Short mmCIF file of C-alpha atoms and ligand atoms in Angstrom, two decimals:
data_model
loop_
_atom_site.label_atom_id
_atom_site.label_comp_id
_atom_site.label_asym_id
_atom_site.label_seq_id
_atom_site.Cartn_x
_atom_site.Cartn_y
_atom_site.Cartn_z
CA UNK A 1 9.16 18.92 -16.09
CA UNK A 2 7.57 15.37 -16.54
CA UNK A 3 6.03 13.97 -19.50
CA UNK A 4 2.09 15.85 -18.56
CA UNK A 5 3.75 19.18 -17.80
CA UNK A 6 6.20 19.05 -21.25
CA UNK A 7 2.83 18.05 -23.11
CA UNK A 8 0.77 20.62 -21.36
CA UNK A 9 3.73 23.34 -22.07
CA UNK A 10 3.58 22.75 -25.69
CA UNK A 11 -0.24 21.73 -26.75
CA UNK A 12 -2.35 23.35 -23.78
CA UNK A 13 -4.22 26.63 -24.80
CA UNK A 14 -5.17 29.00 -22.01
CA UNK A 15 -8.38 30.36 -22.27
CA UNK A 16 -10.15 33.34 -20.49
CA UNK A 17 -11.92 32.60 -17.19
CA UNK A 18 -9.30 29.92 -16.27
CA UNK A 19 -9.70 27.23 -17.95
CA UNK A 20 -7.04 25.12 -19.88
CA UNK A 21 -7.87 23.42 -22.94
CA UNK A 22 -6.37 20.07 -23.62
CA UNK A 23 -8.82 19.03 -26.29
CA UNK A 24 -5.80 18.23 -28.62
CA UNK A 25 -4.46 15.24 -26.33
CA UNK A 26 -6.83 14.58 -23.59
CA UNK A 27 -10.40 15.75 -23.69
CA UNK A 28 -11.72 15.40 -27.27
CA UNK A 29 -8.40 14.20 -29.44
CA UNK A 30 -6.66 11.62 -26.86
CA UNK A 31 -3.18 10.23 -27.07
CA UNK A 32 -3.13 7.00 -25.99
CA UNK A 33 0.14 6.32 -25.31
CA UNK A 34 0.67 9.17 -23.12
CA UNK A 35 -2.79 8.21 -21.31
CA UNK A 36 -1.15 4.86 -20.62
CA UNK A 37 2.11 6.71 -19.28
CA UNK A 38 -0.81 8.45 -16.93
CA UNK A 39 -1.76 5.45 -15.74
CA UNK A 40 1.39 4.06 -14.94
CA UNK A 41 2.22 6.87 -12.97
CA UNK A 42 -0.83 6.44 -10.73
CA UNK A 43 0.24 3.13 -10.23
CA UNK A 44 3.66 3.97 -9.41
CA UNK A 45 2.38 7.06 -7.45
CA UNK A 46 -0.11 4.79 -5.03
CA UNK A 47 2.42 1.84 -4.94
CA UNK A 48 1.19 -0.59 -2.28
CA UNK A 49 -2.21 1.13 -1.51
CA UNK A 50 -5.02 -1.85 -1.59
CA UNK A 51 -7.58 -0.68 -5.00
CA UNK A 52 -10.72 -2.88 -5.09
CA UNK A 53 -11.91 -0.52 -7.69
CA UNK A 54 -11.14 2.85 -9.46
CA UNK A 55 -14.42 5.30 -9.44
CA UNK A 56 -14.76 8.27 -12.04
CA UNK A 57 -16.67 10.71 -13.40
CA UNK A 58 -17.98 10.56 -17.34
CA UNK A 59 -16.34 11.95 -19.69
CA UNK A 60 -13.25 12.88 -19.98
CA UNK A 61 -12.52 10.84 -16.50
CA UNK A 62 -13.11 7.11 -17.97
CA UNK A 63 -9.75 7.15 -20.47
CA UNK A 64 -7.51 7.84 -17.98
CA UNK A 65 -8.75 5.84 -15.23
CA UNK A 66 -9.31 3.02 -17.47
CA UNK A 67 -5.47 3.12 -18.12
CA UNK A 68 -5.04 3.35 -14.94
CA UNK A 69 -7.15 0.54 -14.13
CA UNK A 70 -5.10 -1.88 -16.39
CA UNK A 71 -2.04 -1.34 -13.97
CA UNK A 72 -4.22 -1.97 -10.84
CA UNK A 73 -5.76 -4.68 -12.85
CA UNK A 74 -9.61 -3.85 -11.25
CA UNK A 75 -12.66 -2.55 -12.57
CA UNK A 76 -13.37 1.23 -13.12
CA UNK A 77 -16.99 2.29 -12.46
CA UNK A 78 -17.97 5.93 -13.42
CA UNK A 79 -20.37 8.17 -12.55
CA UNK A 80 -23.26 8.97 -15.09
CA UNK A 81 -24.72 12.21 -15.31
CA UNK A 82 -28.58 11.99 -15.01
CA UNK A 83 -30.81 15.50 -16.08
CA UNK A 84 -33.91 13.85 -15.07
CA UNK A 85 -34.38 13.20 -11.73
CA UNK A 86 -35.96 9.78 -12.25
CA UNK A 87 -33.48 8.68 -9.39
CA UNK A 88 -35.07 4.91 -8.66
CA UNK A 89 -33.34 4.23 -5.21
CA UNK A 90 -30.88 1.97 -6.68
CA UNK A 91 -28.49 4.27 -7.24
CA UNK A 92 -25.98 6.74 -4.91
CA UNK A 93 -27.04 10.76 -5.91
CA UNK A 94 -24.52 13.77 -5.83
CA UNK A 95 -25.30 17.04 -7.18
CA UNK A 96 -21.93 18.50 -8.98
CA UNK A 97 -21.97 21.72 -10.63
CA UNK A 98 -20.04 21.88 -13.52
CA UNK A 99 -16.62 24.63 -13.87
CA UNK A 100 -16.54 24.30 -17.65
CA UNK A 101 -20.36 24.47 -18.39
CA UNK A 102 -21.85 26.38 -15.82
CA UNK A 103 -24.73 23.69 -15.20
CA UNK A 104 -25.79 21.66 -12.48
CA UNK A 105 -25.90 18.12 -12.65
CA UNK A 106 -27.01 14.56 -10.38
CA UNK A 107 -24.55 12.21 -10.90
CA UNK A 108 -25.65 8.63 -10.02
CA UNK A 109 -23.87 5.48 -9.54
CA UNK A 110 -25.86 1.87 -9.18
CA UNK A 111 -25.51 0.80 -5.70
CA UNK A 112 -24.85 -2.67 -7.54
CA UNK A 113 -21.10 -1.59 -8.41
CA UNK A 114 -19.89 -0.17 -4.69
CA UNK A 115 -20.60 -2.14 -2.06
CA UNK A 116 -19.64 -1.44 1.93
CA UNK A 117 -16.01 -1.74 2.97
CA UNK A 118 -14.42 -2.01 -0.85
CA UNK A 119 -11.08 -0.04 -1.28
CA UNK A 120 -11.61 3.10 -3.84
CA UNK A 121 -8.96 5.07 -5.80
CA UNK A 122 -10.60 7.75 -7.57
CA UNK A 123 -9.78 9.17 -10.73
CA UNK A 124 -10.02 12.42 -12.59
CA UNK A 125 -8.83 14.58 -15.90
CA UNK A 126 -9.16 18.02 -14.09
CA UNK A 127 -9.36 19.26 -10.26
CA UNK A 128 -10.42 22.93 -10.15
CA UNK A 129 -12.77 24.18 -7.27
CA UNK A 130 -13.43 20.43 -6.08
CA UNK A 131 -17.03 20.20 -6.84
CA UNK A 132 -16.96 17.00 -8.87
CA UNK A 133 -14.19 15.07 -6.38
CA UNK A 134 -16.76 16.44 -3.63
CA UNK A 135 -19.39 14.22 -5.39
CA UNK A 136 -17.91 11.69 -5.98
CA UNK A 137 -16.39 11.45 -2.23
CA UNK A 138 -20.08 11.82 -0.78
CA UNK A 139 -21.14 8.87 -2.98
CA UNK A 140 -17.87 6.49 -1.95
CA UNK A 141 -18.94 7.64 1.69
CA UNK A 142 -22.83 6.99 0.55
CA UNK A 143 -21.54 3.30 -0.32
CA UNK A 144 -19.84 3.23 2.77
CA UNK A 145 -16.82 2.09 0.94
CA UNK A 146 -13.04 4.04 1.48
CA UNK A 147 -11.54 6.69 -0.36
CA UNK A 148 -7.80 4.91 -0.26
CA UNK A 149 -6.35 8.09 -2.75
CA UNK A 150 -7.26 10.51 -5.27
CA UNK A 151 -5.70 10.48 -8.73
CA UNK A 152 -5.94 14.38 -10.57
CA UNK A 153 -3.95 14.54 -14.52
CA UNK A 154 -4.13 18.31 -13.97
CA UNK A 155 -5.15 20.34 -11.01
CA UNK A 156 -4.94 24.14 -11.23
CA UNK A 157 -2.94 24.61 -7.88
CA UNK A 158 -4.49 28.29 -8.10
CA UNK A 159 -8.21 26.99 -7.53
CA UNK A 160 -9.57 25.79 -4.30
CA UNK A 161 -10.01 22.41 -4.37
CA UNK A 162 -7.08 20.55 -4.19
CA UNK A 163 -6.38 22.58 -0.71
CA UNK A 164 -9.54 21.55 0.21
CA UNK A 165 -9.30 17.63 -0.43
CA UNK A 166 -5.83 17.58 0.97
CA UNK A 167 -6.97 19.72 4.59
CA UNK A 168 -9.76 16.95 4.54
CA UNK A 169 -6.90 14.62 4.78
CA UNK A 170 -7.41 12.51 1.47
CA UNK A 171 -4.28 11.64 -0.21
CA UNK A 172 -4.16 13.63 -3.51
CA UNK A 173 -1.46 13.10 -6.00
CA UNK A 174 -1.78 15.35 -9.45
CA UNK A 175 0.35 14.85 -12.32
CA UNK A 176 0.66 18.19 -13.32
CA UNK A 177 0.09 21.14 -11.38
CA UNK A 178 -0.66 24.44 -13.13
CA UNK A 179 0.42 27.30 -10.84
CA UNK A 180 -0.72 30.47 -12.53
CA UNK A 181 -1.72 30.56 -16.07
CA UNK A 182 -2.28 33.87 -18.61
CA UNK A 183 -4.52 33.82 -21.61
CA UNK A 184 -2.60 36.73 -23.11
CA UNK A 185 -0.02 35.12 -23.09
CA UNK A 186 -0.61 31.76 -22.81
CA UNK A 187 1.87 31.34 -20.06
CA UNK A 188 1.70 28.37 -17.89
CA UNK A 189 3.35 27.80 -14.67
CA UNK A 190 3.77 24.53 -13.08
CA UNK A 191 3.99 23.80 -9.18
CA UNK A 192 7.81 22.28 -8.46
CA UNK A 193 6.90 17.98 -6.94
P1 5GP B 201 -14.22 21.19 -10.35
O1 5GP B 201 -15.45 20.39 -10.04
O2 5GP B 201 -13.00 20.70 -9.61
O3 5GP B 201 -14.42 22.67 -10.21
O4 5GP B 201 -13.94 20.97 -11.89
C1 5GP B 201 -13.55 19.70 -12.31
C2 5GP B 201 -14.22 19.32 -13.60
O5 5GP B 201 -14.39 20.45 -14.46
C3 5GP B 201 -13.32 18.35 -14.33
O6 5GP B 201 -13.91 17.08 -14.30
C4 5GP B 201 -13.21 18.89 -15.74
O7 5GP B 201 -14.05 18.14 -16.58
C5 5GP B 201 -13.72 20.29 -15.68
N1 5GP B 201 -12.65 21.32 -15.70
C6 5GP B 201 -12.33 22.17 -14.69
N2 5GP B 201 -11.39 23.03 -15.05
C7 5GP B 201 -11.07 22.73 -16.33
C8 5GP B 201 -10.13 23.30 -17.26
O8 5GP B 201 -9.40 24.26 -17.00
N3 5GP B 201 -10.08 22.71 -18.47
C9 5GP B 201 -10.86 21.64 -18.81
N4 5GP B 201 -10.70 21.15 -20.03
N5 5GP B 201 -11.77 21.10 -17.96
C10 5GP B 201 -11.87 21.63 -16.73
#
């Protein structure tokens, strides 16, 4: 097991309807120094890929790809989720819906911060059915900028979208990848890298 999986194993708590909490370490409580481990692993993991940038979604997306940021030494830009649709034209749209709340949201990003051609690694806490990579793919393609890789902490193998983004032919490296989970018993299985 790596350093994400041993953590996972002993602080994640599986709830009902598949979803893993990682509140303790990651998405409310965050250790830092395993969040710079993260990102030193994404740098190791996309070794010799050109990064102008590192793209994200807010929240719980901007600590890790900050870290990882600090190893590619370029900016990270992240998405903002806008309720009102008071979109002004300056800014790239995608709808996401969200796994963990249900909801529907835009999320925007100022055309100011991707321009045309620039070389994009995104970054994200979770992968689960895709939805939020999906947006923020459509707004790298909006920019008409490149998706060089995709950087996942935890993708639930046993949800659709990491077999989606890979048949799509995007480079997708996950830290950890859950393969089956209980809430019973708060089993978790990881997929063998
Ligand atoms: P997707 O769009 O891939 O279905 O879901 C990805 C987003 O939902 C992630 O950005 C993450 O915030 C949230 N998410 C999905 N599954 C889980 C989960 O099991 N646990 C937590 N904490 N967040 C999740």
């Amino acid at each position: 097991m790596n350093f994400l999986e041993e953590r996972i194993q002993k602080d994640g708590i599986v709830k009902e309807g598949n979803v893993l909490k990682v509140d303790s370490f990651l998405n409310h409580q965050m250790d830092v120094a395993l969040l710079e481990q993260m990102g030193e692993e994404f740098k190791r993991r996309f070794e010799g890929v050109k990064v102008d940038k590192i793209l994200t979604i807010e929240a719980s997306g901007i600590a890790i790809a900050c870290m990882a940021a600090r190893y590619f030494q370029v900016p990270v830009v992240f998405a903002k989720k806008a309720k009102s649709i008071n979109i002004d034209g300056e800014v790239y749209v995608a709808e996401v819906e969200s796994f963990t709340h249900k909801c529907k949201n835009q999320v925007i990003v100022s055309k100011k911060f991707l321009q045309p051609g620039e070389h994009i690694l995104i970054i994200d806490d979770f992968l689960a059915n895709g939805c939020a990579l999906q947006g923020l793919i459509s707004i790298v393609a909006q920019a008409e900028a490149v998706v060089e890789g995709i950087g996942i902490a935890i993708e639930k193998g046993f949800q659709n979208g990491g077999r989606t983004v890979r048949n799509l032919g995007y480079r997708l490296e996950s830290l950890a990848i859950v393969e089956d989970m209980d809430a019973s018993t708060g089993k978790i299985v990881f997929r063998q890298q």
